[in-house]
mmCIF file with all atom_site columns, C-alpha atoms in Angstrom:
data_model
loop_
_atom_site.group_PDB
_atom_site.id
_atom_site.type_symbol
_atom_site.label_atom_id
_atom_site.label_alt_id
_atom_site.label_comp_id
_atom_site.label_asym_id
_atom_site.label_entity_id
_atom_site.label_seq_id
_atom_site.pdbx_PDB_ins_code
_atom_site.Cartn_x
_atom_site.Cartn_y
_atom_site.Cartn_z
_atom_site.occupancy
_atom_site.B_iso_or_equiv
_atom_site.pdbx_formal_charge
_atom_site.auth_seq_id
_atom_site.auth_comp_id
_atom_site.auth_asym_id
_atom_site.auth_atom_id
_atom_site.pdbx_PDB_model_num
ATOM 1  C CA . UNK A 1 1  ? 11.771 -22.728 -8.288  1.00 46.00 ? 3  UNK A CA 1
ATOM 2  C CA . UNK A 1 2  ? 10.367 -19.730 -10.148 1.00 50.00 ? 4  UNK A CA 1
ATOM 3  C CA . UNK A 1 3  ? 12.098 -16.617 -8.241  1.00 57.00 ? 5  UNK A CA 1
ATOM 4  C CA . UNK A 1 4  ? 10.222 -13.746 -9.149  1.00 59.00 ? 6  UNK A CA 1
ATOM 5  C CA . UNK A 1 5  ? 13.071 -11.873 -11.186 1.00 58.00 ? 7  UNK A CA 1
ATOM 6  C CA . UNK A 1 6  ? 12.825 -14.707 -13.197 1.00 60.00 ? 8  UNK A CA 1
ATOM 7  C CA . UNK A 1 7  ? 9.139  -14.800 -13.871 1.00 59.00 ? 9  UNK A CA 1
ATOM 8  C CA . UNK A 1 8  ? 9.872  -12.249 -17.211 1.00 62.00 ? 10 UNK A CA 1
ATOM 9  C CA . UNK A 1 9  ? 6.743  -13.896 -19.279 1.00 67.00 ? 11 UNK A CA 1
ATOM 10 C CA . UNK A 1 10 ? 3.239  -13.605 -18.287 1.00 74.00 ? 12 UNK A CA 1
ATOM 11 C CA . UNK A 1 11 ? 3.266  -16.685 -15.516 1.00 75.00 ? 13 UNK A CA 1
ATOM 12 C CA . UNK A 1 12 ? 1.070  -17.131 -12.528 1.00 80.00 ? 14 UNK A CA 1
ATOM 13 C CA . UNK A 1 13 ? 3.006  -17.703 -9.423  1.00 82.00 ? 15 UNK A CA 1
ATOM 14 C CA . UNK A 1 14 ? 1.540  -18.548 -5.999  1.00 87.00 ? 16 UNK A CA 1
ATOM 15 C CA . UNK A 1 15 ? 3.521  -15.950 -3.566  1.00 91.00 ? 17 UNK A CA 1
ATOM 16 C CA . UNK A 1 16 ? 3.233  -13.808 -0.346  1.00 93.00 ? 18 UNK A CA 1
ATOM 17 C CA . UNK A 1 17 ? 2.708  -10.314 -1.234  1.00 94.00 ? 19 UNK A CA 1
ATOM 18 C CA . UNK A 1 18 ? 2.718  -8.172  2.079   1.00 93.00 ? 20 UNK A CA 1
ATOM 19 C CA . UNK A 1 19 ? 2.271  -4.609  2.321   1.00 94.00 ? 21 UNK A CA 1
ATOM 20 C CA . UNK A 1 20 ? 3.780  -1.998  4.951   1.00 92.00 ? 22 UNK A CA 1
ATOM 21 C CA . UNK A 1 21 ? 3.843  1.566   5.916   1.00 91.00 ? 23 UNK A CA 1
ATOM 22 C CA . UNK A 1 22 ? 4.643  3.906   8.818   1.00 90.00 ? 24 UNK A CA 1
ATOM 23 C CA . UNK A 1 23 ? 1.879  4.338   10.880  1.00 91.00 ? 25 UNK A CA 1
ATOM 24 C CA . UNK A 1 24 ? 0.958  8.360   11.608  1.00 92.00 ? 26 UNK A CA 1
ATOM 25 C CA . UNK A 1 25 ? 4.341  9.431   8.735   1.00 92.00 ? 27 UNK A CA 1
ATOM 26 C CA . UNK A 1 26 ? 2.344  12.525  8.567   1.00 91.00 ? 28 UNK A CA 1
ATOM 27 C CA . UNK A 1 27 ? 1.967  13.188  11.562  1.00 92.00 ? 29 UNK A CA 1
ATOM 28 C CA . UNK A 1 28 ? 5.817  12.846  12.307  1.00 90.00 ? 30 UNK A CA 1
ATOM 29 C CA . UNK A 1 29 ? 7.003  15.222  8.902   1.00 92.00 ? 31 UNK A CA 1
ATOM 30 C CA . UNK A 1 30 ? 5.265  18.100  9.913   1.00 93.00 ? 32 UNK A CA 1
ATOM 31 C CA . UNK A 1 31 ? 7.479  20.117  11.565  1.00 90.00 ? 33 UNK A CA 1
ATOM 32 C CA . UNK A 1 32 ? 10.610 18.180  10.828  1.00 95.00 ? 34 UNK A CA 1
ATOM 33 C CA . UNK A 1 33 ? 13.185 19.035  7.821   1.00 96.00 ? 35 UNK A CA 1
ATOM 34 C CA . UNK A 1 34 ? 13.687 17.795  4.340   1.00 95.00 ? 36 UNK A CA 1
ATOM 35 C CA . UNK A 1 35 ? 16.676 16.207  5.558   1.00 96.00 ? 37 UNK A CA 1
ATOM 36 C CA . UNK A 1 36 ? 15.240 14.672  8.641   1.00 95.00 ? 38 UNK A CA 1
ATOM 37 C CA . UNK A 1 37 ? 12.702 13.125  6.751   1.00 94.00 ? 39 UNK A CA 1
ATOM 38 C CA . UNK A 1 38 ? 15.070 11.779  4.016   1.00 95.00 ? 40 UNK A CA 1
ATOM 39 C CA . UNK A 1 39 ? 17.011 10.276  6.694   1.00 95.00 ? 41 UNK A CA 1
ATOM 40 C CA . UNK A 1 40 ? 14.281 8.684   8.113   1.00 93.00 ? 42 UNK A CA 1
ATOM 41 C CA . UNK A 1 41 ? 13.060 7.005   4.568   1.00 94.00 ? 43 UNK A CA 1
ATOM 42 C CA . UNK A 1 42 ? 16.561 6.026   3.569   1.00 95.00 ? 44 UNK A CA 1
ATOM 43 C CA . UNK A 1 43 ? 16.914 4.326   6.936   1.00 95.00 ? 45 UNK A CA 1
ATOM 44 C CA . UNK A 1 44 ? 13.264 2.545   6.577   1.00 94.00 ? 46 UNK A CA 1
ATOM 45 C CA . UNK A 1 45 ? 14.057 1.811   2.841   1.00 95.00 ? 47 UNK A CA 1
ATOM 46 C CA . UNK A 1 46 ? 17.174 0.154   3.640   1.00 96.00 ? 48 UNK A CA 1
ATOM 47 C CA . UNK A 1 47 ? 15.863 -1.480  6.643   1.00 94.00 ? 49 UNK A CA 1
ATOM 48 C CA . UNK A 1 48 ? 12.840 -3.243  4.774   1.00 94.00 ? 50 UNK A CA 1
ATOM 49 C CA . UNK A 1 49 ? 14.971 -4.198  1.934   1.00 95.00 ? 51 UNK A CA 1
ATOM 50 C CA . UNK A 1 50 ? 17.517 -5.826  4.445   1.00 95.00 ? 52 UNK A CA 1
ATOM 51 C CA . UNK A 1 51 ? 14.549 -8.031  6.044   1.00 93.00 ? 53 UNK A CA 1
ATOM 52 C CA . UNK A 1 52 ? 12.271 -8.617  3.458   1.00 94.00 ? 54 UNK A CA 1
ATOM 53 C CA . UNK A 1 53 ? 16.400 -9.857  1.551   1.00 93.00 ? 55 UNK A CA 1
ATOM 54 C CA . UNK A 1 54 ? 17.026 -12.054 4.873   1.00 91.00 ? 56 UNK A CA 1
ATOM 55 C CA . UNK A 1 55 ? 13.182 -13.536 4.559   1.00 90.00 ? 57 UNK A CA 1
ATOM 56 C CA . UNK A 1 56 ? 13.989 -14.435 0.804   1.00 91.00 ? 58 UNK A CA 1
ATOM 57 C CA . UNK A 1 57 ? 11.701 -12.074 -0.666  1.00 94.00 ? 59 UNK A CA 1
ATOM 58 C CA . UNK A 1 58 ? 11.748 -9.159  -3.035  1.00 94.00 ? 60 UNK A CA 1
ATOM 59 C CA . UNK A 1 59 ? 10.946 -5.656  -2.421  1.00 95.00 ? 61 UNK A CA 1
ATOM 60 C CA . UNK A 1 60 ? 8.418  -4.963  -5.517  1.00 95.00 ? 62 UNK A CA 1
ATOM 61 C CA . UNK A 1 61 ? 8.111  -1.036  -5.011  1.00 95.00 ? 63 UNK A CA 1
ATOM 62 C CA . UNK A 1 62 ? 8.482  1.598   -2.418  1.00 95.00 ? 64 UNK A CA 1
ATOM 63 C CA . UNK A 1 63 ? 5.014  4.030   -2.141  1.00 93.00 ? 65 UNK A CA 1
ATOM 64 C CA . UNK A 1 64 ? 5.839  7.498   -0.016  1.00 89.00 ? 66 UNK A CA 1
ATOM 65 C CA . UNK A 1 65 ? 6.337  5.664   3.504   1.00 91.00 ? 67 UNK A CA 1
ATOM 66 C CA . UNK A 1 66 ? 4.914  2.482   2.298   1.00 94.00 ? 68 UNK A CA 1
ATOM 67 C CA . UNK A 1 67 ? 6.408  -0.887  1.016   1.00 96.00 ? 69 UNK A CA 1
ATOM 68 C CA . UNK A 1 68 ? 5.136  -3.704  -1.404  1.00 96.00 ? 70 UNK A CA 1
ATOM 69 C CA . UNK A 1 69 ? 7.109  -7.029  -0.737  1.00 95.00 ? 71 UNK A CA 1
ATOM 70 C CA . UNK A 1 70 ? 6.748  -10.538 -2.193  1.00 94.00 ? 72 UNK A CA 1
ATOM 71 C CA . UNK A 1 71 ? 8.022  -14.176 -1.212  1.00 93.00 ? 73 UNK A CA 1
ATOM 72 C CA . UNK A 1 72 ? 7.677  -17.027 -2.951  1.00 91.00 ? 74 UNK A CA 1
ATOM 73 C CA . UNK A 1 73 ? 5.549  -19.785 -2.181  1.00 87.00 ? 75 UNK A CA 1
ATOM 74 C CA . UNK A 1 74 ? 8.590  -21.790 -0.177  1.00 87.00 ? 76 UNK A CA 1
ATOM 75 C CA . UNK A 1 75 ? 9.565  -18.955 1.405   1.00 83.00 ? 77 UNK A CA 1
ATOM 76 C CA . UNK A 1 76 ? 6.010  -17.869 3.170   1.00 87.00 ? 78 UNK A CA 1
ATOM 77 C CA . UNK A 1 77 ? 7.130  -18.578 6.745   1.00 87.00 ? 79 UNK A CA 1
ATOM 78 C CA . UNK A 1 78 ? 10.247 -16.918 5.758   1.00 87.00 ? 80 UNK A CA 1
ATOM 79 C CA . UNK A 1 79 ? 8.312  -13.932 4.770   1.00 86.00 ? 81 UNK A CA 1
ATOM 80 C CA . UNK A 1 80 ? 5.628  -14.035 7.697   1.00 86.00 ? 82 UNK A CA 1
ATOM 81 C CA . UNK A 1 81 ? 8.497  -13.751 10.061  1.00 86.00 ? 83 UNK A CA 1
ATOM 82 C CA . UNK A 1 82 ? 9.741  -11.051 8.057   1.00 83.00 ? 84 UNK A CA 1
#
């Protein structure tokens, strides 16, 4: 199995790549603090890391209060339930 750490030279991989945000973020940070809202994204960073982890995938990048996530090819059920 080619994990995707492991993938360091150019290799195509067949994969789940799944995208998330928070729906209406905006809408919720105006108004609130700095620290309320870096409360919020710690707990959502940690949160998707911990699921897309327990679905065997890799978080690829975080985006403001979106998330890019992969799974390999064994793992797509994994990562649908995820």
């Amino acid at each position: 199995m080619t994990t995707i750490q492991k993938a360091t030279d150019t290799t195509e991989l067949e994969m789940l790549v799944a995208f998330s945000d928070l729906i209406q973020f905006a809408r919720y940070a105006r108004g609130r603090s700095n620290r309320e809202i870096f409360e919020l994204m710690a707990d959502y960073c940690e949160m998707v890391g911990d699921i897309t982890s327990e679905g065997g995938g890799e978080v690829i990048k975080f985006m403001g209060d979106a998330a890019l996530m992969a799974f390999p090819e064994e793992g797509v059920d994994s990562g649908l339930a995820a």
